[in-house]
């Protein structure tokens, strides 16, 4: 079992629709959760972070976290062609000394295509 | 305010040669991370460094790979005797402090794409 698994893509949605991206993780010690967007040939760009159970909204993006189910999702409302990219789920935990540094575990990514 | 600077952006090496990838963190950042992205895969953590110290190298292959972040100058990821399987994108990221949360999250560079012939 992979430590972080994302729903297999590619995912294709029409412009204006809601895109739903899912991620499960195996490490119950995971404490913080991130969604990165990566355009082809470019660097990952952080779009959402979530640390506690529930929903977190930022513009057209909503992250949802359920630690009991070890599940985190990203909803993109009113999808635009410019949202077409690979979305990477990443998780973090506390390491030695009780600190949580930038050692993230990433999923394999889900390719999203928004077609006009 | 320049972001995380990586060079070279593209590097071609023949099997057995050495590859050196450089990373200058964002101004004011003293924590550097290296990640590797193999084709069609997510990013994999390799190493975490602070100035003159390796904090966590649990993701580094046991042989041929080394990293440093000297007191002066950029961080260097060095791959000796490259093999075809080393072909990947290598991303550097930096942060201001060692605690990853809130406003202090990773900023990634544009990556260095290594091709081994």
PDB file of C-alpha atoms in Angstrom:
ATOM      1  CA  UNK A   1       0.000   0.000   0.000  1.00  0.00           C
ATOM      2  CA  UNK A   2       1.342   3.392  -0.959  1.00  0.00           C
ATOM      3  CA  UNK A   3       1.678   5.938   1.820  1.00  0.00           C
ATOM      4  CA  UNK A   4      -0.344   8.512  -0.111  1.00  0.00           C
ATOM      5  CA  UNK A   5      -2.710   7.459  -2.857  1.00  0.00           C
ATOM      6  CA  UNK A   6      -4.665   9.658  -5.196  1.00  0.00           C
ATOM      7  CA  UNK A   7      -7.568   8.733  -7.403  1.00  0.00           C
ATOM      8  CA  UNK A   8      -6.288   7.519 -10.704  1.00  0.00           C
ATOM      9  CA  UNK A   9      -6.715   9.915 -13.540  1.00  0.00           C
ATOM     10  CA  UNK A  10      -6.790  11.503 -15.809  1.00  0.00           C
ATOM     11  CA  UNK A  11      -9.862  13.400 -14.754  1.00  0.00           C
ATOM     12  CA  UNK A  12     -11.711  15.356 -17.383  1.00  0.00           C
ATOM     13  CA  UNK A  13     -14.459  17.861 -16.556  1.00  0.00           C
ATOM     14  CA  UNK A  14     -16.258  20.480 -18.617  1.00  0.00           C
ATOM     15  CA  UNK A  15     -15.644  24.156 -17.999  1.00  0.00           C
ATOM     16  CA  UNK A  16     -17.786  25.433 -15.153  1.00  0.00           C
ATOM     17  CA  UNK A  17     -18.181  22.039 -13.496  1.00  0.00           C
ATOM     18  CA  UNK A  18     -16.881  20.910 -10.105  1.00  0.00           C
ATOM     19  CA  UNK A  19     -13.684  18.875 -10.150  1.00  0.00           C
ATOM     20  CA  UNK A  20     -13.244  16.486  -7.230  1.00  0.00           C
ATOM     21  CA  UNK A  21      -9.803  15.174  -6.356  1.00  0.00           C
ATOM     22  CA  UNK A  22      -9.310  12.557  -3.671  1.00  0.00           C
ATOM     23  CA  UNK A  23      -6.417  11.376  -1.577  1.00  0.00           C
ATOM     24  CA  UNK A  24      -5.980   8.758   1.122  1.00  0.00           C
ATOM     25  CA  UNK A  25      -3.001   8.301   3.408  1.00  0.00           C
ATOM     26  CA  UNK A  26      -1.821   5.425   5.525  1.00  0.00           C
ATOM     27  CA  UNK A  27       0.209   7.105   8.287  1.00  0.00           C
ATOM     28  CA  UNK A  28      -2.056   7.941  11.225  1.00  0.00           C
ATOM     29  CA  UNK A  29       0.697  10.224  12.519  1.00  0.00           C
ATOM     30  CA  UNK A  30       0.118  12.595   9.602  1.00  0.00           C
ATOM     31  CA  UNK A  31      -0.695  16.036  10.887  1.00  0.00           C
ATOM     32  CA  UNK A  32      -0.820  18.448   7.993  1.00  0.00           C
ATOM     33  CA  UNK A  33      -2.062  18.118   4.468  1.00  0.00           C
ATOM     34  CA  UNK A  34      -1.388  20.015   1.293  1.00  0.00           C
ATOM     35  CA  UNK A  35      -2.556  20.282  -2.271  1.00  0.00           C
ATOM     36  CA  UNK A  36      -0.054  21.380  -4.892  1.00  0.00           C
ATOM     37  CA  UNK A  37      -0.738  22.216  -8.498  1.00  0.00           C
ATOM     38  CA  UNK A  38       1.925  21.434 -11.082  1.00  0.00           C
ATOM     39  CA  UNK A  39       1.726  22.538 -14.663  1.00  0.00           C
ATOM     40  CA  UNK A  40       3.628  20.425 -17.152  1.00  0.00           C
ATOM     41  CA  UNK A  41       7.348  21.055 -16.875  1.00  0.00           C
ATOM     42  CA  UNK A  42       6.927  23.507 -14.018  1.00  0.00           C
ATOM     43  CA  UNK A  43       7.472  23.493 -10.261  1.00  0.00           C
ATOM     44  CA  UNK A  44       4.776  22.510  -7.756  1.00  0.00           C
ATOM     45  CA  UNK A  45       2.765  25.416  -6.430  1.00  0.00           C
ATOM     46  CA  UNK A  46       0.956  25.263  -3.098  1.00  0.00           C
ATOM     47  CA  UNK A  47      -2.748  25.985  -3.453  1.00  0.00           C
ATOM     48  CA  UNK A  48      -4.255  24.704  -0.201  1.00  0.00           C
ATOM     49  CA  UNK A  49      -3.157  23.529   3.214  1.00  0.00           C
ATOM     50  CA  UNK A  50      -5.385  22.003   5.880  1.00  0.00           C
ATOM     51  CA  UNK A  51      -4.561  20.942   9.398  1.00  0.00           C
ATOM     52  CA  UNK A  52      -7.829  20.067  11.150  1.00  0.00           C
ATOM     53  CA  UNK A  53     -10.904  18.046  10.314  1.00  0.00           C
ATOM     54  CA  UNK A  54     -13.564  19.718   8.246  1.00  0.00           C
ATOM     55  CA  UNK A  55     -13.633  22.033   5.285  1.00  0.00           C
ATOM     56  CA  UNK A  56     -11.397  24.909   4.356  1.00  0.00           C
ATOM     57  CA  UNK A  57     -12.398  27.230   1.556  1.00  0.00           C
ATOM     58  CA  UNK A  58     -10.233  29.616  -0.458  1.00  0.00           C
ATOM     59  CA  UNK A  59     -11.904  31.153  -3.470  1.00  0.00           C
ATOM     60  CA  UNK A  60     -12.946  28.386  -5.849  1.00  0.00           C
ATOM     61  CA  UNK A  61     -10.998  25.767  -3.892  1.00  0.00           C
ATOM     62  CA  UNK A  62     -12.261  23.744  -0.928  1.00  0.00           C
ATOM     63  CA  UNK A  63     -10.118  21.247   0.928  1.00  0.00           C
ATOM     64  CA  UNK A  64     -11.793  18.622   3.080  1.00  0.00           C
ATOM     65  CA  UNK A  65     -10.063  16.563   5.736  1.00  0.00           C
ATOM     66  CA  UNK A  66     -11.307  13.509   7.609  1.00  0.00           C
ATOM     67  CA  UNK A  67      -8.571  12.146   9.832  1.00  0.00           C
ATOM     68  CA  UNK A  68     -10.680   9.222  11.074  1.00  0.00           C
ATOM     69  CA  UNK A  69     -11.056   8.009   7.499  1.00  0.00           C
ATOM     70  CA  UNK A  70      -7.538   9.166   6.569  1.00  0.00           C
ATOM     71  CA  UNK A  71      -8.957  11.016   3.649  1.00  0.00           C
ATOM     72  CA  UNK A  72      -8.380  14.445   2.176  1.00  0.00           C
ATOM     73  CA  UNK A  73     -10.003  15.931  -0.887  1.00  0.00           C
ATOM     74  CA  UNK A  74      -9.905  19.019  -3.043  1.00  0.00           C
ATOM     75  CA  UNK A  75     -12.921  20.472  -4.782  1.00  0.00           C
ATOM     76  CA  UNK A  76     -12.511  23.009  -7.549  1.00  0.00           C
ATOM     77  CA  UNK A  77     -15.705  24.893  -8.304  1.00  0.00           C
ATOM     78  CA  UNK A  78     -16.412  26.592 -11.615  1.00  0.00           C
ATOM     79  CA  UNK A  79     -13.470  24.797 -13.199  1.00  0.00           C
ATOM     80  CA  UNK A  80     -11.548  26.752 -15.813  1.00  0.00           C
ATOM     81  CA  UNK A  81      -9.260  25.536 -18.601  1.00  0.00           C
ATOM     82  CA  UNK A  82      -6.417  27.210 -16.704  1.00  0.00           C
ATOM     83  CA  UNK A  83      -7.010  24.704 -13.885  1.00  0.00           C
ATOM     84  CA  UNK A  84      -5.780  21.935 -16.197  1.00  0.00           C
ATOM     85  CA  UNK A  85      -2.706  20.590 -14.429  1.00  0.00           C
ATOM     86  CA  UNK A  86      -1.476  17.758 -12.242  1.00  0.00           C
ATOM     87  CA  UNK A  87      -2.659  18.005  -8.648  1.00  0.00           C
ATOM     88  CA  UNK A  88      -0.423  16.555  -5.984  1.00  0.00           C
ATOM     89  CA  UNK A  89      -1.590  15.615  -2.513  1.00  0.00           C
ATOM     90  CA  UNK A  90       1.092  15.781   0.192  1.00  0.00           C
ATOM     91  CA  UNK A  91       1.135  14.949   3.872  1.00  0.00           C
ATOM     92  CA  UNK A  92       3.472  15.800   6.718  1.00  0.00           C
ATOM     93  CA  UNK A  93       4.031  14.513  10.214  1.00  0.00           C
ATOM     94  CA  UNK A  94       6.118  15.317  13.240  1.00  0.00           C
ATOM     95  CA  UNK A  95       9.588  13.861  13.237  1.00  0.00           C
ATOM     96  CA  UNK A  96      12.330  13.462  15.801  1.00  0.00           C
ATOM     97  CA  UNK A  97      12.221  16.176  18.401  1.00  0.00           C
ATOM     98  CA  UNK A  98       8.535  16.702  17.812  1.00  0.00           C
ATOM     99  CA  UNK A  99       8.998  19.152  14.983  1.00  0.00           C
ATOM    100  CA  UNK A 100       7.226  19.043  11.676  1.00  0.00           C
ATOM    101  CA  UNK A 101       9.679  20.092   9.000  1.00  0.00           C
ATOM    102  CA  UNK A 102       9.312  20.087   5.241  1.00  0.00           C
ATOM    103  CA  UNK A 103       9.674  16.379   4.635  1.00  0.00           C
ATOM    104  CA  UNK A 104       6.482  15.829   2.676  1.00  0.00           C
ATOM    105  CA  UNK A 105       5.153  12.568   1.333  1.00  0.00           C
ATOM    106  CA  UNK A 106       3.481  13.092  -2.023  1.00  0.00           C
ATOM    107  CA  UNK A 107       0.938  11.081  -3.916  1.00  0.00           C
ATOM    108  CA  UNK A 108       1.518  10.227  -7.537  1.00  0.00           C
ATOM    109  CA  UNK A 109      -0.695  13.053  -8.725  1.00  0.00           C
ATOM    110  CA  UNK A 110      -3.961  13.295 -10.619  1.00  0.00           C
ATOM    111  CA  UNK A 111      -4.020  14.907 -14.037  1.00  0.00           C
ATOM    112  CA  UNK A 112      -6.999  17.224 -14.433  1.00  0.00           C
ATOM    113  CA  UNK A 113      -8.186  18.446 -17.803  1.00  0.00           C
ATOM    114  CA  UNK A 114     -10.878  21.092 -18.017  1.00  0.00           C
ATOM    115  CA  UNK A 115     -12.309  21.263 -21.515  1.00  0.00           C
ATOM    116  CA  UNK A 116     -14.181  24.266 -22.895  1.00  0.00           C
TER     117      UNK A 116
ATOM    118  CA  UNK B   1      12.679  39.195  -4.362  1.00  0.00           C
ATOM    119  CA  UNK B   2      14.019  36.270  -6.318  1.00  0.00           C
ATOM    120  CA  UNK B   3      12.514  32.892  -5.567  1.00  0.00           C
ATOM    121  CA  UNK B   4      14.373  29.633  -5.220  1.00  0.00           C
ATOM    122  CA  UNK B   5      16.953  29.547  -7.986  1.00  0.00           C
ATOM    123  CA  UNK B   6      18.115  26.301  -9.469  1.00  0.00           C
ATOM    124  CA  UNK B   7      20.697  25.687 -12.143  1.00  0.00           C
ATOM    125  CA  UNK B   8      21.226  24.281 -14.554  1.00  0.00           C
ATOM    126  CA  UNK B   9      17.614  23.951 -15.687  1.00  0.00           C
ATOM    127  CA  UNK B  10      18.558  21.153 -18.043  1.00  0.00           C
ATOM    128  CA  UNK B  11      21.568  18.894 -17.815  1.00  0.00           C
ATOM    129  CA  UNK B  12      22.579  16.057 -20.105  1.00  0.00           C
ATOM    130  CA  UNK B  13      25.160  13.554 -18.953  1.00  0.00           C
ATOM    131  CA  UNK B  14      26.463  10.269 -20.281  1.00  0.00           C
ATOM    132  CA  UNK B  15      26.477   7.210 -18.079  1.00  0.00           C
ATOM    133  CA  UNK B  16      29.380   7.313 -15.643  1.00  0.00           C
ATOM    134  CA  UNK B  17      29.714  11.088 -15.579  1.00  0.00           C
ATOM    135  CA  UNK B  18      29.020  13.336 -12.628  1.00  0.00           C
ATOM    136  CA  UNK B  19      26.069  15.668 -12.271  1.00  0.00           C
ATOM    137  CA  UNK B  20      26.069  18.718 -10.017  1.00  0.00           C
ATOM    138  CA  UNK B  21      22.849  20.564  -9.364  1.00  0.00           C
ATOM    139  CA  UNK B  22      22.807  23.887  -7.548  1.00  0.00           C
ATOM    140  CA  UNK B  23      20.153  25.583  -5.490  1.00  0.00           C
ATOM    141  CA  UNK B  24      20.076  29.051  -4.007  1.00  0.00           C
ATOM    142  CA  UNK B  25      17.238  29.388  -1.498  1.00  0.00           C
ATOM    143  CA  UNK B  26      14.983  32.377  -1.222  1.00  0.00           C
ATOM    144  CA  UNK B  27      16.489  35.361   0.541  1.00  0.00           C
ATOM    145  CA  UNK B  28      16.172  34.878   4.269  1.00  0.00           C
ATOM    146  CA  UNK B  29      15.640  31.123   3.992  1.00  0.00           C
ATOM    147  CA  UNK B  30      18.197  28.868   5.624  1.00  0.00           C
ATOM    148  CA  UNK B  31      16.454  25.516   5.240  1.00  0.00           C
ATOM    149  CA  UNK B  32      16.824  23.616   1.986  1.00  0.00           C
ATOM    150  CA  UNK B  33      15.185  20.436   0.739  1.00  0.00           C
ATOM    151  CA  UNK B  34      15.833  18.328  -2.334  1.00  0.00           C
ATOM    152  CA  UNK B  35      13.105  16.275  -3.971  1.00  0.00           C
ATOM    153  CA  UNK B  36      13.249  14.006  -7.004  1.00  0.00           C
ATOM    154  CA  UNK B  37      10.441  13.467  -9.477  1.00  0.00           C
ATOM    155  CA  UNK B  38      10.748  10.477 -11.740  1.00  0.00           C
ATOM    156  CA  UNK B  39       8.677  10.449 -14.938  1.00  0.00           C
ATOM    157  CA  UNK B  40       4.957   9.946 -14.247  1.00  0.00           C
ATOM    158  CA  UNK B  41       5.520   9.898 -10.492  1.00  0.00           C
ATOM    159  CA  UNK B  42       5.063  12.233  -7.567  1.00  0.00           C
ATOM    160  CA  UNK B  43       7.851  13.970  -5.763  1.00  0.00           C
ATOM    161  CA  UNK B  44      10.057  11.967  -3.422  1.00  0.00           C
ATOM    162  CA  UNK B  45      11.910  13.567  -0.526  1.00  0.00           C
ATOM    163  CA  UNK B  46      15.656  13.135  -0.698  1.00  0.00           C
ATOM    164  CA  UNK B  47      17.395  15.323   1.876  1.00  0.00           C
ATOM    165  CA  UNK B  48      16.912  18.240   4.251  1.00  0.00           C
ATOM    166  CA  UNK B  49      19.790  20.580   5.008  1.00  0.00           C
ATOM    167  CA  UNK B  50      20.506  23.659   7.008  1.00  0.00           C
ATOM    168  CA  UNK B  51      23.668  25.676   6.630  1.00  0.00           C
ATOM    169  CA  UNK B  52      26.599  23.272   7.039  1.00  0.00           C
ATOM    170  CA  UNK B  53      24.365  20.523   8.410  1.00  0.00           C
ATOM    171  CA  UNK B  54      22.492  17.577   6.987  1.00  0.00           C
ATOM    172  CA  UNK B  55      19.361  17.191   9.092  1.00  0.00           C
ATOM    173  CA  UNK B  56      17.603  14.300   7.363  1.00  0.00           C
ATOM    174  CA  UNK B  57      19.004  12.304   4.467  1.00  0.00           C
ATOM    175  CA  UNK B  58      16.649   9.356   4.763  1.00  0.00           C
ATOM    176  CA  UNK B  59      15.537   9.688   1.143  1.00  0.00           C
ATOM    177  CA  UNK B  60      18.994   9.711  -0.394  1.00  0.00           C
ATOM    178  CA  UNK B  61      20.176   6.624  -2.254  1.00  0.00           C
ATOM    179  CA  UNK B  62      22.954   4.998  -0.276  1.00  0.00           C
ATOM    180  CA  UNK B  63      25.546   5.318  -3.007  1.00  0.00           C
ATOM    181  CA  UNK B  64      26.602   7.933  -5.541  1.00  0.00           C
ATOM    182  CA  UNK B  65      24.402  10.728  -4.150  1.00  0.00           C
ATOM    183  CA  UNK B  66      25.547  13.456  -1.798  1.00  0.00           C
ATOM    184  CA  UNK B  67      24.338  16.882  -0.785  1.00  0.00           C
ATOM    185  CA  UNK B  68      25.799  19.879   0.941  1.00  0.00           C
ATOM    186  CA  UNK B  69      24.781  23.361   1.961  1.00  0.00           C
ATOM    187  CA  UNK B  70      27.934  25.287   2.803  1.00  0.00           C
ATOM    188  CA  UNK B  71      28.136  28.393   4.926  1.00  0.00           C
ATOM    189  CA  UNK B  72      28.565  30.449   1.779  1.00  0.00           C
ATOM    190  CA  UNK B  73      27.079  29.665  -1.585  1.00  0.00           C
ATOM    191  CA  UNK B  74      24.321  27.468  -2.910  1.00  0.00           C
ATOM    192  CA  UNK B  75      23.294  23.999  -1.883  1.00  0.00           C
ATOM    193  CA  UNK B  76      24.740  21.315  -4.154  1.00  0.00           C
ATOM    194  CA  UNK B  77      23.243  17.935  -5.015  1.00  0.00           C
ATOM    195  CA  UNK B  78      25.954  15.751  -6.485  1.00  0.00           C
ATOM    196  CA  UNK B  79      25.382  12.514  -8.355  1.00  0.00           C
ATOM    197  CA  UNK B  80      28.452  10.511  -9.199  1.00  0.00           C
ATOM    198  CA  UNK B  81      28.681   7.918 -11.968  1.00  0.00           C
ATOM    199  CA  UNK B  82      25.178   8.640 -13.228  1.00  0.00           C
ATOM    200  CA  UNK B  83      23.012   5.854 -14.620  1.00  0.00           C
ATOM    201  CA  UNK B  84      19.943   6.078 -16.837  1.00  0.00           C
ATOM    202  CA  UNK B  85      17.688   5.575 -13.834  1.00  0.00           C
ATOM    203  CA  UNK B  86      18.908   8.902 -12.430  1.00  0.00           C
ATOM    204  CA  UNK B  87      17.092  10.730 -15.230  1.00  0.00           C
ATOM    205  CA  UNK B  88      14.509  12.826 -13.436  1.00  0.00           C
ATOM    206  CA  UNK B  89      13.542  16.306 -12.401  1.00  0.00           C
ATOM    207  CA  UNK B  90      15.279  17.417  -9.228  1.00  0.00           C
ATOM    208  CA  UNK B  91      13.483  20.097  -7.275  1.00  0.00           C
ATOM    209  CA  UNK B  92      14.912  22.211  -4.535  1.00  0.00           C
ATOM    210  CA  UNK B  93      12.684  23.892  -1.976  1.00  0.00           C
ATOM    211  CA  UNK B  94      13.436  26.275   0.831  1.00  0.00           C
ATOM    212  CA  UNK B  95      11.779  27.571   3.963  1.00  0.00           C
ATOM    213  CA  UNK B  96      12.527  30.243   6.491  1.00  0.00           C
ATOM    214  CA  UNK B  97      12.384  28.092   9.594  1.00  0.00           C
ATOM    215  CA  UNK B  98      12.453  24.412  10.378  1.00  0.00           C
ATOM    216  CA  UNK B  99       8.799  24.247  11.334  1.00  0.00           C
ATOM    217  CA  UNK B 100       6.594  23.535   8.352  1.00  0.00           C
ATOM    218  CA  UNK B 101       3.199  25.081   8.901  1.00  0.00           C
ATOM    219  CA  UNK B 102       1.186  28.201   8.425  1.00  0.00           C
ATOM    220  CA  UNK B 103       3.020  30.793   6.430  1.00  0.00           C
ATOM    221  CA  UNK B 104       6.268  28.855   6.632  1.00  0.00           C
ATOM    222  CA  UNK B 105       5.696  26.267   3.946  1.00  0.00           C
ATOM    223  CA  UNK B 106       8.004  25.148   1.182  1.00  0.00           C
ATOM    224  CA  UNK B 107       8.730  27.276  -1.841  1.00  0.00           C
ATOM    225  CA  UNK B 108       9.907  25.171  -4.751  1.00  0.00           C
ATOM    226  CA  UNK B 109      12.364  26.121  -7.422  1.00  0.00           C
ATOM    227  CA  UNK B 110      11.764  25.508 -11.113  1.00  0.00           C
ATOM    228  CA  UNK B 111      13.722  22.266 -11.028  1.00  0.00           C
ATOM    229  CA  UNK B 112      16.729  20.823 -12.800  1.00  0.00           C
ATOM    230  CA  UNK B 113      15.974  18.190 -15.395  1.00  0.00           C
ATOM    231  CA  UNK B 114      18.692  15.604 -15.681  1.00  0.00           C
ATOM    232  CA  UNK B 115      18.884  13.352 -18.721  1.00  0.00           C
ATOM    233  CA  UNK B 116      21.362  10.503 -18.700  1.00  0.00           C
ATOM    234  CA  UNK B 117      22.225   9.116 -22.118  1.00  0.00           C
TER     235      UNK B 117
END
